[in-house]
Amino acid sequence: MTVQPSDIWTRLTALFQDVLDDPDLAITPVTTAKDVPGWDSLTHIQLLVAIEGEFNIRFNTAEVAALANVGEMVVLIAERTAQKS
Amino acid sequence: MQQLKTLIGNSAYEEAWSRLLELGAATTDGPTFLSLARLRQKLLKRAPRPGTRRRVKVALLGGATTDLLEVPLLLALDIMELDACVHRTDYNTFAQEMLDASSGTVAFAPDVAVVVNTSANLPAWPEVGDSRERVEQLAEKVADYWLKLCARLHENARCEIVLNNFHLLPTRPLGNLAAKTPWDPNSFIRRLNLALGDRAPAFVHLNDIDALSSMYGVRQWFDSRYWFHARQPVSFNCLVPYVLNTAHIVRALFGASAKCLVLDLDNTLWGGIVGDDGPEGIRIGEGDPVGEAYKGFQEYVRRLNERGILLAVCSKNDEVSALAPFTSRPEMVLKRENFVAFKANWDAKPDNLVRIAAELNIGLDSLVFVDDNPAERAHVRQRLPDVKVIDLSEDPADYPVLLDDSGLFEITALSAEDQNRTLQYSENAERLRSMESAGEYSDYLATLEQVGVIRPFDEPHLDRITQLVNKSNQFNLTTVRLSRSELATMMSDANRLTAYVRLADRFGDNGLISVLAARHDGTELWIDLWLMSCRVLKRGVEQLLCNHVFEWALEHDVRRVHGSYLPTAKNRLVEKHYRALGFDMVDQGEDQGTRWSLAVASFRPFKVTIALKEDY
């Protein structure tokens, strides 16, 4: 079963809200760390770990460093979850 | 978790704290634990946790990145019932923090410093082709590098130190030949870990990352992606065991410890129900996988007993049935004499636990309860919240792991008393029996043929002294808790009288059972520490030690000896201690504490039936 993008979006938003501790946080495809208070290099790791756990996927070393905005994350998640099905 | 957020949102803070700690204790998943830890920080800003607990100051020093360890460590320490505050220093500054007497860490005055060191921080590795001798020497040198840093920090801050040993590297360029090659990095790490274990002084407590990472697998333990990205020392899969394991050590140093493991019988120590299946029908021992699993559990429990944990049985059975397997089944690893209490009856288990604690003269919070029946566990949890209850799974093969992971039996030093504890309790039972058959109490005391030794604190007994100081609750005048380092400082303080008492009688050696310390200030002597094991109550030790104090006072031109009593929930027993020794009450504080004094000139030594010796 392929994970639909909108489903990814909902789950990703919930995840961001939890890790960044902001229940009202809204994210868009162009949201980056600069736009969100509290998204620093360490919360970045926490976000990635949480995404890996939530979607049962694994980022490689380059991706861990390079994923710069939310849109890229969604694309990668969709790709990885599609590969599994 | 959502429920927890709602509770916080509704300002139901007390309930939120209990739910948070409940969830934290049950979570093994890293990211979830981190989320709970963050929620804890949020909750802490709104309302402190209700109740009082032991305060502990923890310095967190980084070889690796410690940012993501601080908040989960605080949650773990909270779960251990410790009120901790953490002072974290910058990445990779551990060396200067430890060496510099004016560092932030030293200024923080920690009770314990937790060093997060990894193999990336090693100052040297063997060269290709190094001989075994060279590698062994290098391992000792590198171990000493770490221990010298610890010694300096200990000199500067007088704190306990938790130091990691090292996990193996996740790859083997030499393949299996590495096992026969001394200069291979993993061969070196193994030797280094052994050298650390052999050379670590009493104030350095090794965080056994080597063992822990083996349990999970080095490849699960260490995530190279996050190491490369941010020097994260442990993967998120293993964040919880890492942080809990560290917290277990801190609890062993500063918190309550388990003294007695109380076990159910049916389906806990053997398979089946002895009342129904009979002793021949229960499953224990070889030839049957389930029987072997229970035997394995009994072996684990026996190991705990060997190192000083008392064992008790609490079973819903009639006593004859319950005892039968111990005599009729040779496969039983545990024998009746391993247990200092054996409650097999139809009473409610919480009632039995209360009786066991009373008989052994220990607090309910020193009991650990193990029972395969979730209803029994729930009943005990509900009636006796101080008792630690371990949740068993349905498979006896899991039982040893579950007990192990609880960290409740973590201990930072073993004394001779620990190893002889069960024997001491059964000797004590014999004493009680002989007392019942004796006539007058004073006659009884004379027949005991007691011998005592009083000495100032010394290094060989410091572990046991530390244990008594931190675990005695009842016969404890001021309930001051001190670390081993602080007691060592007292030992070398010229302005102090320190004393411990060892006691033996014709039934056996009671070991070191009383501790006293006093501050000498010119003509005044202030007793600030006086405690005793309840096992030797009313045998004359109190008077013997009092005689010793006044003899010392006379020799040191002291005119007046002072003592104080600080009441707690557990030490009402010694409310009249100083009065019984002839002191006068000087005043009574608002806290119901009392202060006492007695002039040296007015003191008359007590007659005691204990023969004072140099040694026995």
XYZ file of C-alpha atoms in Angstrom:
701
model
C 0.000 0.000 0.000
C 1.529 3.342 -0.994
C 1.379 6.045 1.632
C -0.579 8.980 0.171
C 1.120 12.410 0.300
C -1.738 13.988 2.286
C -1.442 11.245 4.878
C 2.304 11.935 5.078
C 1.527 15.589 5.528
C -0.815 15.062 8.467
C 1.549 12.687 10.239
C 4.556 14.895 9.575
C 2.788 17.967 10.930
C 1.855 16.116 14.135
C 5.451 14.981 14.487
C 6.851 18.502 14.034
C 4.343 19.844 16.523
C 5.456 17.258 19.090
C 9.226 17.555 18.632
C 9.184 21.351 18.427
C 6.627 21.511 21.229
C 4.215 23.799 19.381
C 0.682 22.404 19.014
C -0.218 25.192 16.575
C 2.783 24.841 14.298
C 1.894 24.851 10.598
C 4.393 23.633 8.036
C 4.509 24.180 4.290
C 6.619 22.639 1.506
C 9.055 25.543 1.781
C 9.379 25.642 5.564
C 13.020 25.439 6.646
C 14.854 25.521 9.937
C 15.237 29.307 9.688
C 11.456 29.727 9.737
C 10.790 27.731 12.876
C 11.986 28.743 16.349
C 13.568 25.812 18.165
C 14.557 23.925 14.975
C 18.297 23.743 15.578
C 20.853 21.085 14.706
C 19.793 18.930 17.643
C 16.053 19.145 17.161
C 16.883 18.404 13.509
C 18.259 15.011 14.608
C 15.231 14.432 16.799
C 12.947 15.234 13.875
C 14.770 12.832 11.572
C 14.780 10.045 14.155
C 11.088 10.598 14.787
C 10.349 10.534 11.035
C 12.345 7.316 10.644
C 10.344 5.745 13.426
C 6.970 7.049 12.279
C 7.311 6.005 8.621
C 9.591 3.019 9.155
C 12.250 4.314 6.771
C 15.932 5.079 7.040
C 17.825 8.198 5.956
C 21.398 7.818 4.811
C 24.272 9.936 6.098
C 24.033 12.479 3.278
C 20.309 12.909 3.806
C 20.768 13.333 7.558
C 22.924 16.382 6.840
C 21.232 17.715 3.741
C 17.472 17.636 4.177
C 16.919 21.356 4.238
C 13.232 21.859 4.011
C 9.989 20.122 4.754
C 9.086 19.708 1.085
C 12.234 17.660 0.486
C 11.387 15.532 3.510
C 7.910 14.760 2.179
C 9.292 13.793 -1.227
C 11.848 11.498 0.355
C 9.306 9.911 2.664
C 6.957 9.265 -0.244
C 9.779 7.717 -2.294
C 11.002 5.506 0.533
C 7.574 4.279 1.575
C 6.675 3.608 -2.108
C 9.816 1.519 -2.493
C 8.706 -0.725 0.330
C 5.330 -1.615 -1.190
C 0.718 10.822 26.002
C -2.258 12.814 24.777
C -3.935 12.270 28.130
C -0.838 13.644 29.790
C -0.869 16.778 27.633
C -4.523 17.287 28.526
C -3.757 16.988 32.229
C -1.059 19.630 31.895
C -3.373 21.825 29.867
C -5.998 21.546 32.623
C -3.475 22.412 35.346
C -3.973 18.997 37.003
C -0.307 19.034 37.918
C -0.126 16.386 40.628
C -1.915 13.867 38.432
C 0.230 14.917 35.467
C 3.415 14.171 37.416
C 2.304 10.658 38.386
C 1.129 9.893 34.871
C 4.402 11.235 33.439
C 6.528 9.074 35.729
C 4.334 6.033 35.098
C 4.694 6.453 31.332
C 8.409 7.138 31.607
C 9.021 3.984 33.625
C 7.151 1.923 31.020
C 8.775 3.403 27.881
C 11.719 1.764 26.172
C 11.434 3.636 22.856
C 13.991 6.449 22.489
C 11.954 9.100 20.654
C 8.944 8.563 22.954
C 11.145 8.840 26.034
C 12.598 12.075 24.606
C 9.107 13.463 24.053
C 8.180 12.595 27.634
C 11.397 14.186 28.836
C 10.518 17.375 26.982
C 7.030 17.294 28.500
C 8.665 16.948 31.888
C 10.598 20.164 31.313
C 7.357 21.872 30.369
C 5.547 20.505 33.433
C 8.423 21.510 35.673
C 8.008 25.135 34.581
C 4.370 25.053 35.706
C 4.671 23.112 38.958
C 7.420 21.280 40.846
C 6.984 17.591 41.513
C 5.133 17.054 44.799
C 6.853 15.326 47.705
C 10.424 15.480 48.948
C 13.217 13.366 47.577
C 16.981 13.273 47.970
C 18.556 16.195 46.104
C 21.442 15.334 43.807
C 23.666 17.643 41.791
C 24.862 15.981 38.601
C 27.564 17.385 36.350
C 27.385 16.109 32.769
C 30.736 16.213 30.979
C 31.114 15.675 27.276
C 33.569 13.753 25.308
C 30.666 13.192 22.925
C 27.627 15.453 22.504
C 25.584 15.502 25.662
C 22.832 17.918 24.639
C 20.389 15.155 23.829
C 21.240 13.254 26.998
C 20.537 15.964 29.565
C 16.764 16.072 29.400
C 16.166 12.291 29.239
C 18.687 11.824 32.072
C 16.633 14.215 34.216
C 13.515 12.155 33.518
C 15.372 8.934 34.330
C 16.625 10.383 37.635
C 13.081 11.473 38.470
C 11.907 7.913 37.844
C 14.614 6.828 40.297
C 13.024 9.127 42.904
C 15.901 11.592 42.897
C 15.514 15.363 42.763
C 18.339 16.118 40.373
C 19.719 19.237 38.815
C 22.127 18.873 35.948
C 24.994 21.138 34.957
C 26.035 20.370 31.417
C 29.295 21.572 29.881
C 30.174 22.120 26.264
C 31.074 19.431 23.772
C 34.517 17.908 24.234
C 35.500 20.061 27.199
C 35.692 17.163 29.653
C 39.466 17.326 30.063
C 39.708 20.975 31.084
C 36.584 20.707 33.238
C 38.208 17.875 35.153
C 41.718 19.308 35.397
C 40.988 22.942 36.155
C 40.238 23.649 39.814
C 38.345 26.772 38.781
C 36.186 25.112 36.114
C 32.437 25.533 35.925
C 32.028 21.913 36.940
C 34.009 22.396 40.144
C 32.179 25.629 40.909
C 28.856 23.783 40.532
C 29.965 21.487 43.406
C 28.391 18.333 41.998
C 27.601 15.255 44.066
C 28.453 13.166 41.027
C 30.068 13.891 37.663
C 28.886 11.789 34.714
C 31.504 11.666 31.985
C 30.252 10.821 28.498
C 33.469 9.531 26.983
C 33.772 7.346 23.893
C 36.591 5.597 22.053
C 36.909 8.707 19.874
C 38.381 10.389 22.956
C 41.201 7.866 23.426
C 44.609 9.555 23.458
C 46.419 6.634 21.823
C 45.888 3.363 19.976
C 48.334 0.514 19.325
C 50.458 0.561 16.165
C 50.171 -2.207 13.610
C 52.487 -5.015 14.676
C 52.794 -4.023 18.357
C 53.580 -6.980 20.596
C 51.176 -8.193 23.255
C 53.381 -6.679 25.979
C 53.365 -3.262 24.319
C 49.619 -3.382 23.891
C 49.092 -4.363 27.529
C 51.340 -1.524 28.661
C 49.490 0.914 26.401
C 46.133 -0.282 27.783
C 47.336 0.417 31.324
C 48.681 3.814 30.288
C 45.430 4.817 28.631
C 43.403 3.538 31.591
C 45.602 5.652 33.855
C 45.043 8.688 31.586
C 41.319 8.463 32.333
C 41.784 7.658 36.002
C 44.211 10.553 36.482
C 41.588 12.914 35.057
C 39.096 11.429 37.516
C 41.552 11.736 40.398
C 42.086 15.433 39.650
C 38.372 16.105 39.450
C 37.897 14.216 42.698
C 40.620 16.324 44.338
C 39.043 19.518 43.050
C 35.389 18.746 43.645
C 35.345 15.724 46.039
C 32.530 14.204 44.008
C 31.733 10.666 42.901
C 32.462 10.031 39.231
C 30.685 7.880 36.653
C 33.004 7.022 33.766
C 32.140 5.041 30.634
C 34.159 2.084 29.564
C 34.274 1.445 25.833
C 32.147 -0.542 23.405
C 33.739 -2.526 20.605
C 34.023 -0.960 17.164
C 31.325 -2.078 14.727
C 33.672 -3.376 12.011
C 36.544 -5.879 11.877
C 39.133 -5.190 9.177
C 41.101 -8.187 10.493
C 38.024 -10.350 10.519
C 38.199 -13.222 12.964
C 41.969 -13.031 13.181
C 41.419 -9.927 15.316
C 40.648 -12.228 18.233
C 44.260 -13.503 18.053
C 45.845 -10.111 17.281
C 46.762 -7.935 20.265
C 47.225 -4.674 18.277
C 43.758 -4.927 16.686
C 41.616 -2.009 17.951
C 38.967 -4.271 19.506
C 41.608 -6.409 21.215
C 43.014 -3.194 22.635
C 39.578 -2.005 23.811
C 39.026 -5.296 25.644
C 42.369 -4.941 27.461
C 41.652 -1.273 28.199
C 38.290 -2.112 29.765
C 39.892 -4.761 31.968
C 42.628 -2.324 33.017
C 39.999 0.293 33.920
C 38.107 -2.258 35.977
C 41.238 -3.376 37.810
C 42.566 0.109 38.529
C 39.467 2.210 39.188
C 39.448 3.637 42.742
C 36.397 3.586 44.983
C 35.066 6.959 43.828
C 35.091 6.046 40.116
C 32.061 4.013 39.067
C 32.269 2.437 35.667
C 29.278 2.787 33.376
C 29.633 -0.622 31.725
C 28.958 0.463 28.130
C 30.903 -2.574 26.997
C 28.414 -4.975 28.593
C 25.375 -2.867 27.812
C 26.242 -2.433 24.127
C 26.840 -6.175 23.885
C 23.346 -6.871 25.204
C 21.861 -4.758 22.416
C 24.531 -5.309 19.786
C 27.149 -2.709 18.953
C 25.524 -2.033 15.596
C 22.233 -1.214 17.282
C 23.969 0.731 20.036
C 26.035 2.990 17.860
C 24.559 4.851 14.881
C 27.384 6.164 12.723
C 25.118 8.543 10.750
C 24.268 10.590 13.838
C 27.829 10.289 15.092
C 29.106 11.828 11.852
C 26.387 14.453 11.918
C 26.518 15.548 15.535
C 28.816 13.305 17.614
C 25.830 11.610 19.188
C 27.345 8.790 21.314
C 24.404 6.418 21.381
C 21.642 5.617 18.893
C 18.086 6.594 19.672
C 17.209 2.920 19.855
C 19.489 2.622 22.850
C 19.064 6.060 24.370
C 16.746 4.755 27.080
C 19.006 1.905 28.292
C 21.984 4.275 28.266
C 20.264 6.922 30.328
C 18.559 4.427 32.684
C 21.801 2.557 33.267
C 23.512 5.826 34.244
C 20.579 6.709 36.499
C 20.761 3.274 38.164
C 24.313 4.030 39.239
C 23.317 7.444 40.593
C 20.444 5.815 42.482
C 22.773 3.209 43.950
C 24.953 6.080 45.198
C 22.300 8.421 46.541
C 18.918 6.767 46.569
C 17.084 3.934 48.220
C 18.263 0.446 47.480
C 16.577 -2.908 47.472
C 17.525 -5.182 50.354
C 15.092 -8.049 50.000
C 13.591 -9.865 47.010
C 10.180 -11.317 47.844
C 9.153 -14.119 45.517
C 5.965 -15.933 44.749
C 6.309 -19.683 44.182
C 3.804 -21.095 41.668
C 4.727 -20.117 38.106
C 7.360 -17.789 39.460
C 10.030 -20.093 40.908
C 8.667 -23.240 39.273
C 6.159 -24.115 36.545
C 2.721 -25.167 37.680
C 0.802 -25.038 40.941
C 2.176 -27.249 43.686
C -1.176 -27.426 45.479
C -2.735 -29.009 42.390
C 0.178 -30.745 40.672
C 1.990 -31.951 43.759
C 5.762 -31.533 44.188
C 6.435 -34.209 41.553
C 4.201 -32.504 38.982
C 5.713 -29.010 39.051
C 8.164 -28.146 36.297
C 11.674 -27.453 37.442
C 14.948 -28.611 35.996
C 16.407 -30.434 33.064
C 14.708 -32.319 30.302
C 11.833 -29.875 29.992
C 12.295 -26.452 28.403
C 9.870 -24.756 30.763
C 11.481 -26.461 33.768
C 14.878 -25.314 32.522
C 13.656 -21.740 32.206
C 12.515 -21.752 35.841
C 15.781 -23.344 36.885
C 17.610 -20.546 35.051
C 15.579 -18.017 36.994
C 16.386 -19.724 40.295
C 20.065 -19.606 39.383
C 19.824 -15.871 38.715
C 18.060 -15.335 42.046
C 20.720 -17.363 43.834
C 23.380 -15.103 42.353
C 21.557 -12.091 43.763
C 21.452 -13.816 47.134
C 25.181 -14.571 47.049
C 25.954 -10.879 46.774
C 23.835 -9.818 49.671
C 20.204 -9.555 48.559
C 17.957 -11.260 51.109
C 15.321 -13.634 49.794
C 11.803 -14.157 51.077
C 8.846 -16.213 49.884
C 5.285 -14.903 49.764
C 2.964 -17.534 48.374
C -0.739 -18.353 48.530
C -0.368 -21.962 49.516
C -0.435 -24.037 52.630
C 2.993 -24.196 54.154
C 3.488 -27.961 53.833
C 2.768 -27.944 50.077
C 4.930 -24.883 49.562
C 7.907 -26.454 51.352
C 7.635 -29.889 49.736
C 9.533 -29.178 46.478
C 12.481 -27.787 48.444
C 13.107 -31.188 49.954
C 11.722 -33.592 47.376
C 12.973 -32.065 44.103
C 16.772 -32.171 43.774
C 16.565 -29.935 40.689
C 15.585 -26.998 42.902
C 18.508 -24.561 42.893
C 17.198 -22.528 45.809
C 16.997 -24.208 49.206
C 14.827 -23.362 52.175
C 17.835 -21.941 54.030
C 18.400 -19.336 51.287
C 15.204 -17.610 52.468
C 15.158 -15.452 55.596
C 11.357 -15.369 55.602
C 8.849 -17.905 54.273
C 5.231 -16.829 54.202
C 3.019 -19.535 52.709
C -0.574 -18.912 53.796
C -3.900 -17.635 52.503
C -3.597 -14.082 53.812
C -3.472 -11.102 51.452
C 0.001 -10.637 50.027
C 0.308 -6.981 51.104
C -0.235 -8.105 54.723
C 2.504 -10.702 54.361
C 4.861 -8.121 52.900
C 4.278 -5.843 55.869
C 5.076 -8.764 58.211
C 8.228 -9.641 56.281
C 9.477 -6.048 56.447
C 8.763 -5.922 60.193
C 10.489 -9.241 60.919
C 13.575 -8.253 58.986
C 13.471 -4.758 60.419
C 13.687 -3.082 57.017
C 11.485 -0.496 55.307
C 8.807 -1.444 52.802
C 10.751 0.598 50.255
C 13.578 -1.959 50.526
C 11.352 -4.772 49.260
C 11.150 -5.902 45.637
C 8.087 -8.023 44.866
C 8.052 -10.580 42.050
C 4.900 -12.507 41.142
C 3.648 -13.914 37.857
C 0.055 -12.948 38.716
C -0.830 -9.421 37.529
C -3.721 -9.250 40.007
C -1.378 -9.866 42.942
C 1.038 -7.260 41.607
C -1.751 -4.728 41.230
C -2.968 -5.439 44.764
C 0.498 -4.833 46.219
C 1.012 -1.683 44.132
C -2.281 -0.296 45.284
C -1.924 -1.096 49.017
C 1.844 -0.608 49.372
C 3.099 2.024 46.924
C 6.564 1.976 48.547
C 7.225 -1.640 47.563
C 8.925 -2.018 44.179
C 6.974 -4.358 41.939
C 8.505 -5.933 38.849
C 6.197 -6.755 35.959
C 6.900 -10.251 34.723
C 6.036 -11.415 31.226
C 4.332 -14.709 30.474
C 7.629 -16.431 29.749
C 9.952 -17.490 32.597
C 12.903 -17.210 30.186
C 12.353 -13.437 30.412
C 12.330 -13.246 34.214
C 16.096 -12.835 34.760
C 16.282 -10.125 32.075
C 13.373 -8.210 33.593
C 14.956 -8.272 37.039
C 18.301 -7.298 35.549
C 16.894 -4.359 33.581
C 15.116 -2.977 36.630
C 18.480 -1.853 38.019
C 16.991 -2.213 41.495
C 19.912 -4.292 42.706
C 22.601 -1.942 41.412
C 25.330 -1.547 44.042
C 28.581 0.406 43.948
C 30.618 -1.642 46.395
C 30.399 -5.052 48.052
C 31.434 -5.611 51.617
C 31.924 -8.739 53.660
C 28.623 -7.895 55.397
C 26.826 -8.120 52.034
C 28.200 -11.540 51.315
C 27.256 -12.831 54.735
C 23.914 -11.162 55.061
C 21.687 -14.240 54.894
C 23.971 -16.016 57.338
C 23.777 -13.041 59.702
C 19.994 -13.055 59.594
C 19.818 -16.744 60.428
C 22.386 -16.264 63.207
C 20.170 -13.501 64.500
C 17.187 -15.807 64.473
C 19.223 -18.170 66.641
C 20.003 -15.344 69.037
C 16.312 -14.563 69.349
C 15.551 -18.203 70.066
C 18.247 -18.363 72.753
C 16.856 -15.154 74.250
C 13.427 -16.699 74.527
C 14.844 -19.549 76.583
C 17.064 -17.352 78.777
C 15.857 -15.787 82.038
C 16.651 -12.163 82.864
C 17.712 -10.024 79.944
C 20.981 -9.040 81.587
C 21.778 -12.726 82.169
C 21.036 -13.324 78.532
C 23.400 -10.558 77.461
C 26.151 -12.029 79.592
C 25.698 -15.442 77.973
C 26.184 -13.888 74.547
C 29.913 -13.412 75.195
C 29.967 -10.220 73.158
C 33.201 -8.761 71.833
C 33.428 -5.278 70.326
C 36.018 -3.306 68.400
C 35.911 0.490 68.160
C 38.171 2.234 65.658
C 38.279 5.517 63.794
C 37.081 5.333 60.156
C 39.574 3.488 57.988
C 39.851 2.766 54.272
C 39.080 -0.992 54.425
C 35.758 -0.315 56.168
C 34.762 2.836 54.305
C 32.425 1.029 51.876
C 30.456 -0.544 54.699
C 30.429 2.741 56.653
C 29.067 4.528 53.578
C 26.410 1.876 53.170
C 25.255 2.186 56.799
C 25.234 5.992 56.678
C 23.050 6.008 53.589
C 20.746 3.116 54.348
C 20.035 3.413 58.098
C 16.680 4.961 58.807
C 15.569 3.905 62.261
C 18.497 4.120 64.615
C 19.751 7.300 63.004
C 19.909 10.466 65.075
C 20.328 13.049 62.323
C 19.735 11.114 59.042
C 22.549 12.957 57.327
C 23.452 11.216 54.063
C 27.062 11.411 53.008
C 28.945 10.087 50.019
C 31.994 7.875 50.367
C 34.159 10.845 49.364
C 32.678 13.018 52.098
C 33.232 10.296 54.694
C 36.805 9.893 53.488
C 37.307 13.622 54.051
C 35.986 13.247 57.608
C 38.382 10.397 58.135
C 41.391 12.628 57.495
C 40.007 15.691 59.264
C 42.153 16.407 62.327
C 39.286 18.242 64.025
C 37.040 15.221 64.012
C 36.353 12.190 66.111
C 35.190 9.311 63.919
C 34.314 5.833 65.126
C 32.855 2.586 63.912
C 31.899 -0.414 66.005
C 32.211 -4.068 65.059
C 30.422 -6.615 67.210
C 30.651 -10.374 67.525
C 29.117 -12.852 69.932
C 29.078 -16.588 70.387
C 26.617 -17.060 67.527
C 28.690 -15.219 64.957
C 30.026 -11.937 63.685
C 27.522 -9.106 63.339
C 30.054 -7.086 61.383
C 30.287 -3.319 61.421
C 27.052 -2.145 63.009
C 27.461 1.382 64.317
C 28.941 4.644 63.069
C 29.607 7.909 64.880
C 31.260 11.184 63.940
C 31.755 14.347 65.932
C 33.294 17.761 65.338
C 35.906 18.954 67.828
C 35.835 22.685 68.480
C 38.129 23.645 71.343
C 36.346 22.628 74.540
C 33.216 21.472 72.737
C 32.497 18.236 70.914
C 29.491 18.167 68.579
C 28.174 14.741 67.604
C 26.660 15.125 64.128
C 26.457 11.494 63.083
C 25.261 8.568 65.195
C 23.664 5.529 63.707
C 23.387 1.837 64.353
C 21.960 -1.265 62.739
C 18.701 -2.208 64.464
C 19.779 -5.806 64.639
C 21.962 -4.983 67.655
C 19.542 -2.787 69.555
C 19.781 -2.932 73.357
C 22.915 -5.048 73.457
C 24.989 -2.318 75.009
C 26.550 -0.886 71.860
C 25.004 2.542 72.502
C 26.563 2.693 75.974
C 29.872 1.268 74.787
C 30.183 3.932 72.123
C 29.107 6.629 74.551
C 31.882 5.547 76.934
C 34.333 5.776 74.063
C 33.211 9.297 73.121
C 33.654 10.615 76.657
C 37.003 8.893 77.066
C 38.177 10.594 73.865
C 36.697 13.890 75.063
C 38.633 13.652 78.340
C 41.882 12.965 76.460
C 41.302 15.964 74.177
C 40.393 18.545 76.840
C 36.777 18.699 75.791
C 34.507 20.030 78.515
C 31.085 19.419 77.022
C 29.679 16.924 74.540
C 26.668 17.908 72.417
C 24.241 15.817 70.417
C 21.140 16.440 68.387
C 18.091 14.516 67.239
C 16.316 15.366 63.983
C 12.966 13.562 63.786
C 11.896 11.809 60.592
C 9.060 9.432 59.773
C 11.295 6.477 60.597
C 13.520 7.376 63.550
C 11.094 7.884 66.439
C 12.989 4.991 67.991
C 15.845 7.285 69.022
C 13.823 10.246 70.260
C 15.020 9.540 73.835
C 18.476 8.235 72.945
C 20.427 11.087 74.508
C 18.185 11.236 77.560
C 18.787 7.533 78.162
C 22.518 8.243 78.066
C 22.196 10.960 80.711
C 22.341 14.076 78.535
C 20.269 17.166 79.353
C 17.951 18.670 76.738
C 19.192 22.127 75.801
C 16.388 23.171 73.516
C 13.664 22.021 71.213
C 13.346 23.471 67.746
C 10.214 24.216 65.727
C 10.947 21.180 63.648
C 10.542 19.052 66.819
C 14.300 18.484 66.721
C 16.069 18.445 70.070
C 19.546 19.415 71.172
C 21.345 17.853 74.133
C 24.526 18.256 76.077
C 26.447 16.696 78.929
C 29.520 17.970 80.744
C 32.467 15.599 80.576
C 32.992 16.068 84.305
C 29.457 14.794 84.984
C 29.732 11.656 82.891
C 29.900 8.251 84.608
C 30.927 5.386 82.281
C 28.298 2.683 81.737
C 28.842 -0.932 82.663
C 28.504 -3.006 79.510
C 28.662 -6.733 78.842
C 30.675 -6.189 75.679
C 34.404 -6.907 75.994
C 36.350 -4.237 74.122
C 39.189 -5.647 72.076
C 41.785 -4.374 69.610
C 40.462 -6.785 67.021
C 38.779 -10.145 66.696
